[in-house]
Amino acid sequence: MVSLTATGLDVSYGNRAVLRGVSLPELRGGEVTALLGPNAAGKSTLFRRLVGQLAGPGTVAVDGQALPGLPPQDPTRPCYLPQDSSANAALTVFEAVLLAAKQGAGGWAVTDAEADDVTRTLALLEIGDLAGRFLTELSGGQRQMVGLAQALVRQPRILLLDEPTSALDLQRQVEVLHLLRDLARRDGLCVVVAIHDLNQALRFADQVVVLGGGRVVAAGAPASVLTPALLREVYGVEARIERCSRGHAFLTVDGSVRRAG
Amino acid sequence: MSAAVGLAQGRLAYRRLARRRVGLLALMAALLAASLVADLTLGPARYGYGEVVGALLGFEGPPAVSVVVWDIRLPVALMAVVVGASLAVCGAQMQTVLNNPLASPFTLGISAAAGFGAALGFVLGVNLLPSGWSAWTIPFNAFLCAMACSLLIHALSQRRGMTTETIVLLGIALVFTFNAALSALEFIASEQALAAVVFWTMGSLGRTTWPKLAITALALAAVWPLFARQAWALTALRLGEHKAASFGIGVGRLRLHTILLVSALASICVAFVGTIGFIGLVGPHIARMLVGEDQRFFLPGSALAGALVLSAASVLSKSILPGLILPIGIVTALVGVPFFFSLILSTRSRPW
Ligand SMILES: Nc1ncnc2c1ncn2[C@@H]1O[C@H](COP(=O)(O)OP(=O)(O)O)[C@@H](O)[C@H]1O
Ligand SMILES: [Mg+2]
């Protein structure tokens, strides 16, 4: 089973430190990890550091092998889906996903196998009907689904998704999160999802990592990490976890705390 | 619907799209060939299409036709094709790597710098070449200034914290700078030099010779395979730099290399033909609307669109006022703009 480890990551933009000594618990294949944290906590920065887009002290390793050693298109490299899906190129959805399958390299010709990978991925996400549409004609949620297809078509073993469900309707959110959990359980993918919806995290994640102020504030099983004290400290809300009549944990918010300072 | 049927359908739909694009490229190539022949028939003496094609293929015919077609008209007509293609390719790649629909050799100051360089020769008599090379003085000055402008942009864009928007802004600032410097030279110029400068900056293919054509064509032929090899990576840039980087593409390097190549090619073009601003902007937009932004189609599409617009402009420049050849830079805008407007207003996918 694949594993991703990160220790002592520091990242700064100019002289502003954004990540300070971030070490993650081991992220293993077969599990879904939710990366939590308020706006500007450094979630996207952490992802970009994990895939090597940003440099800095600390080590990131896949199966114990430090990342810079792997070539850019190596399939064991973590596959990162950036947060922004607003690109407006004159490309069809099929072409955009094909482009991801090619990863900016590969042969000039498009093989049947590559075309089939694209079709299969679109079908998996139930967006086959969008194949011939131009990116410019898509809604925000549709773009986000295309982004997911661009990540999945590469058949990665480690999937880092930056707020992949933020523009999706409720049904799509649930379907996508179900799909990600299936991919982890069935195919042994290691899935990390940055997400703002704590209820979805409670429902779908095997573990959560909470970032705050550039540090890991807490990590572990969702229901035990998301305590009222932590929610107050990190998110500035008065909230608690309840159990519904079917025994699922859910979060209920009583109000916002005016933070000191 | 079984899975196998779905896969076959997916392939089929994509192959059909690709075939339609190849068809459109072939159509543009055919139009270009027609425009090229029409260009050759026009001039102080009008020849029939048969005579021109006969002379091109080396058939027996009046020797005068053969001489005029081969020695006078062919280099100029081919220059329209090569320069049109080159400027459009430059514009296409600048728009791609700078992620800006307004980027072109013109908007980055390269044309303005060339104009200034040419004026240095006309007005101040700056001549960096040994005697005997006087025919090359002006293009050489223009090339040096255009290249200096490009390298300045290149150097500045390598500084930390430079975004694509800042690079475009810098380019626009350089346009104003070089235009002001050009005006200053014009202000002190003699009447004769002033006329030469003004005519040069209007852009003209009339100064073309076979060697100049060969240099321009070689430059295009040299950069083409470098772009073609990066086709997938350059296309991926259009998904945004974070997305492209997430595919493992070295975005910064790719951007710098592309800007450098494009600058050299554009500098050579404007050095020989002067300011032809519109092609670099409009060629890629036409291609984008017709064949999309997959560089395997977009690059040849831009080249063909640019070549076609400039060649058609060359035909018109000879036919609007009988006996007079209008400066090509003027005609390009007059032909291109209505065509461009109609395309913009009728197309459904509009990336920008
Ligand atoms: N390219 C950048 N340059 C400078 N600062 C940045 C850049 N990207 C992000 N930041 C800053 O880093 C901090 C963390 O940002 P980010 O990782 O995007 O947070 P999150 O994804 O958790 O919302 C923010 O304060 C943000 O302003
Ligand atoms: Mg973010």
XYZ file of C-alpha atoms in Angstrom, chain A:
261
model
C 0.000 0.000 0.000
C 1.279 3.437 -0.949
C 2.192 5.920 1.741
C 2.973 9.620 1.830
C 4.976 11.208 4.608
C 5.876 14.828 5.219
C 8.051 16.202 7.991
C 9.180 19.642 9.010
C 7.821 21.577 6.031
C 8.479 25.320 6.030
C 7.204 27.509 3.206
C 7.284 31.268 2.929
C 6.248 33.694 0.213
C 8.877 36.409 0.222
C 9.494 36.928 3.919
C 6.010 35.883 5.026
C 6.103 32.410 6.563
C 2.978 30.472 5.620
C 3.872 26.944 6.763
C 5.953 26.537 9.901
C 7.275 23.084 10.610
C 4.313 21.145 9.254
C 4.587 17.398 9.812
C 1.743 15.161 8.758
C 0.746 11.791 10.174
C 1.535 9.035 7.669
C -1.057 9.175 4.862
C -1.752 5.627 3.697
C -3.364 4.043 0.677
C -6.914 2.923 1.353
C -7.712 5.975 3.437
C -9.392 9.306 2.854
C -7.862 12.213 4.766
C -9.669 15.523 5.078
C -7.415 18.582 5.249
C -9.262 21.192 7.281
C -8.564 24.758 8.228
C -10.030 28.223 7.809
C -9.330 30.439 4.792
C -5.647 31.255 4.350
C -4.607 28.519 6.778
C -2.157 27.250 4.178
C -4.020 24.253 2.747
C -3.280 25.059 -0.885
C 0.272 25.992 0.005
C 0.737 22.645 1.742
C -0.512 20.783 -1.344
C 1.799 22.728 -3.612
C 4.703 21.969 -1.303
C 3.794 18.273 -1.203
C 3.971 17.987 -5.002
C 7.150 20.040 -5.241
C 5.719 23.159 -6.880
C 7.026 25.127 -3.923
C 10.433 24.582 -2.406
C 11.550 24.834 1.189
C 13.033 22.947 4.132
C 11.554 19.625 5.148
C 11.063 16.321 3.380
C 8.228 14.743 1.437
C 8.504 11.046 0.668
C 6.415 8.488 -1.200
C 6.924 4.941 0.052
C 9.962 6.201 1.891
C 11.579 7.687 -1.251
C 12.153 11.447 -1.180
C 10.136 13.196 -3.877
C 12.668 15.248 -5.817
C 14.169 11.925 -6.940
C 11.098 10.991 -8.942
C 10.730 12.256 -12.525
C 7.878 14.766 -13.073
C 5.556 12.328 -14.831
C 6.208 9.324 -12.577
C 2.853 7.708 -11.709
C 3.747 7.355 -8.041
C 4.119 11.115 -7.740
C 1.133 12.621 -5.942
C -1.449 13.931 -8.386
C -2.595 17.407 -7.397
C -5.860 19.031 -8.443
C -5.479 22.801 -7.946
C -8.285 24.802 -6.418
C -8.803 27.103 -9.379
C -10.792 25.616 -12.262
C -11.663 28.844 -14.065
C -9.515 28.309 -17.182
C -11.127 29.588 -20.364
C -9.332 27.828 -23.154
C -10.904 26.993 -26.512
C -10.750 23.294 -25.699
C -13.521 20.763 -25.409
C -13.973 18.825 -22.180
C -12.631 15.739 -23.947
C -9.528 17.634 -25.051
C -8.967 19.108 -21.615
C -9.051 15.680 -19.981
C -6.907 14.218 -22.764
C -4.380 16.940 -22.060
C -4.223 15.776 -18.452
C -3.725 12.184 -19.607
C -0.823 13.380 -21.766
C 0.616 15.420 -18.880
C 2.198 17.926 -21.218
C 4.371 15.287 -22.842
C 3.906 11.999 -24.630
C 3.547 11.282 -28.297
C 2.114 13.636 -30.886
C -0.651 11.204 -31.814
C -3.621 10.338 -29.623
C -3.874 6.573 -29.244
C -7.107 4.643 -28.892
C -6.043 3.650 -25.396
C -5.671 7.303 -24.384
C -9.026 8.216 -25.887
C -10.614 5.286 -24.056
C -9.083 6.362 -20.742
C -10.721 9.754 -21.210
C -14.108 8.288 -22.112
C -13.969 5.903 -19.150
C -13.091 8.677 -16.720
C -15.882 10.926 -17.976
C -18.297 8.006 -17.618
C -17.050 7.271 -14.092
C -17.888 10.838 -13.082
C -21.120 10.746 -15.072
C -20.172 13.705 -17.242
C -19.919 11.802 -20.531
C -22.533 14.144 -21.995
C -20.162 17.096 -21.582
C -17.394 15.552 -23.727
C -17.949 17.764 -26.760
C -18.711 20.993 -24.896
C -16.197 23.816 -24.710
C -14.739 24.699 -21.302
C -16.006 28.246 -21.805
C -19.590 27.010 -21.821
C -19.465 25.192 -18.491
C -20.877 26.169 -15.128
C -18.627 26.349 -12.083
C -19.715 22.942 -10.857
C -19.247 21.372 -14.283
C -15.738 22.795 -14.431
C -15.004 21.266 -11.080
C -16.150 17.874 -12.353
C -13.835 18.274 -15.354
C -11.007 19.061 -12.945
C -11.718 15.817 -11.093
C -11.670 13.968 -14.404
C -8.293 15.557 -15.176
C -6.972 14.185 -11.898
C -8.522 10.716 -12.120
C -7.579 10.103 -15.762
C -3.946 9.986 -14.709
C -4.711 6.943 -12.553
C -2.698 8.218 -9.640
C -1.938 6.311 -6.466
C -1.921 9.470 -4.372
C -4.608 12.049 -4.989
C -4.417 15.548 -3.496
C -7.629 17.456 -4.141
C -7.908 21.142 -3.282
C -11.532 21.938 -2.408
C -12.887 19.682 -5.174
C -16.499 19.912 -4.050
C -16.810 23.619 -3.256
C -18.979 24.419 -6.304
C -20.943 21.173 -6.512
C -24.596 20.699 -5.698
C -25.475 18.430 -2.793
C -26.023 15.334 -4.879
C -22.728 15.738 -6.750
C -20.877 16.394 -3.496
C -22.130 13.169 -2.003
C -21.465 11.217 -5.191
C -17.946 12.539 -5.581
C -17.052 11.872 -1.958
C -18.524 8.376 -2.211
C -16.488 7.783 -5.350
C -13.298 8.966 -3.663
C -13.930 6.672 -0.710
C -14.564 3.763 -3.068
C -11.335 4.495 -4.933
C -9.480 4.437 -1.632
C -11.131 1.251 -0.354
C -11.234 -0.691 -3.595
C -8.107 0.441 -5.458
C -5.965 1.403 -2.487
C -5.607 5.080 -3.430
C -4.344 7.519 -0.843
C -6.816 10.411 -1.023
C -6.359 13.805 0.631
C -9.178 16.327 0.277
C -9.142 19.927 1.417
C -12.699 20.681 2.362
C -14.662 23.335 4.227
C -17.770 21.291 4.940
C -17.020 19.707 8.311
C -20.089 17.497 8.135
C -18.834 15.926 4.919
C -15.449 15.468 6.574
C -17.105 13.745 9.532
C -19.021 11.516 7.199
C -16.395 10.535 4.630
C -12.928 10.976 6.100
C -10.988 8.273 7.898
C -8.806 10.917 9.460
C -8.622 14.684 9.508
C -5.657 17.048 9.639
C -6.468 20.525 10.917
C -4.234 23.402 9.817
C -4.265 26.725 11.610
C -1.772 29.569 11.350
C 0.634 27.493 9.291
C 0.827 24.615 11.778
C -0.905 21.307 12.248
C -3.245 22.006 15.161
C -4.659 18.504 15.436
C -4.864 15.247 13.528
C -6.689 11.976 13.976
C -10.134 10.425 13.763
C -12.676 13.101 12.776
C -15.092 12.773 15.665
C -12.355 12.854 18.275
C -10.402 15.755 16.736
C -13.292 18.143 16.141
C -13.914 19.081 19.740
C -15.738 22.253 20.790
C -12.435 23.630 22.076
C -10.693 23.079 18.756
C -13.574 24.480 16.737
C -13.523 27.569 18.902
C -9.761 27.950 18.608
C -9.360 27.273 14.890
C -12.630 28.393 13.344
C -13.845 30.861 15.967
C -17.269 29.257 16.304
C -19.217 27.828 19.178
C -20.053 24.367 17.852
C -20.433 20.795 18.991
C -20.793 17.343 17.537
C -24.123 15.566 18.000
C -25.344 12.162 16.927
C -28.363 11.932 14.695
C -31.057 9.302 15.218
C -29.129 6.936 12.911
C -25.948 7.331 14.867
C -24.037 9.558 12.365
C -21.974 12.359 13.841
C -22.893 15.861 12.715
C -21.811 19.323 13.625
C -24.139 21.956 14.872
C -23.077 25.576 15.184
C -24.439 27.739 17.992
C -22.716 30.981 17.093
C -19.518 32.783 16.298
C -16.880 33.827 18.790
C -15.378 37.272 18.441
C -11.737 36.355 18.451
C -9.418 38.171 20.802
C -6.796 40.470 19.235
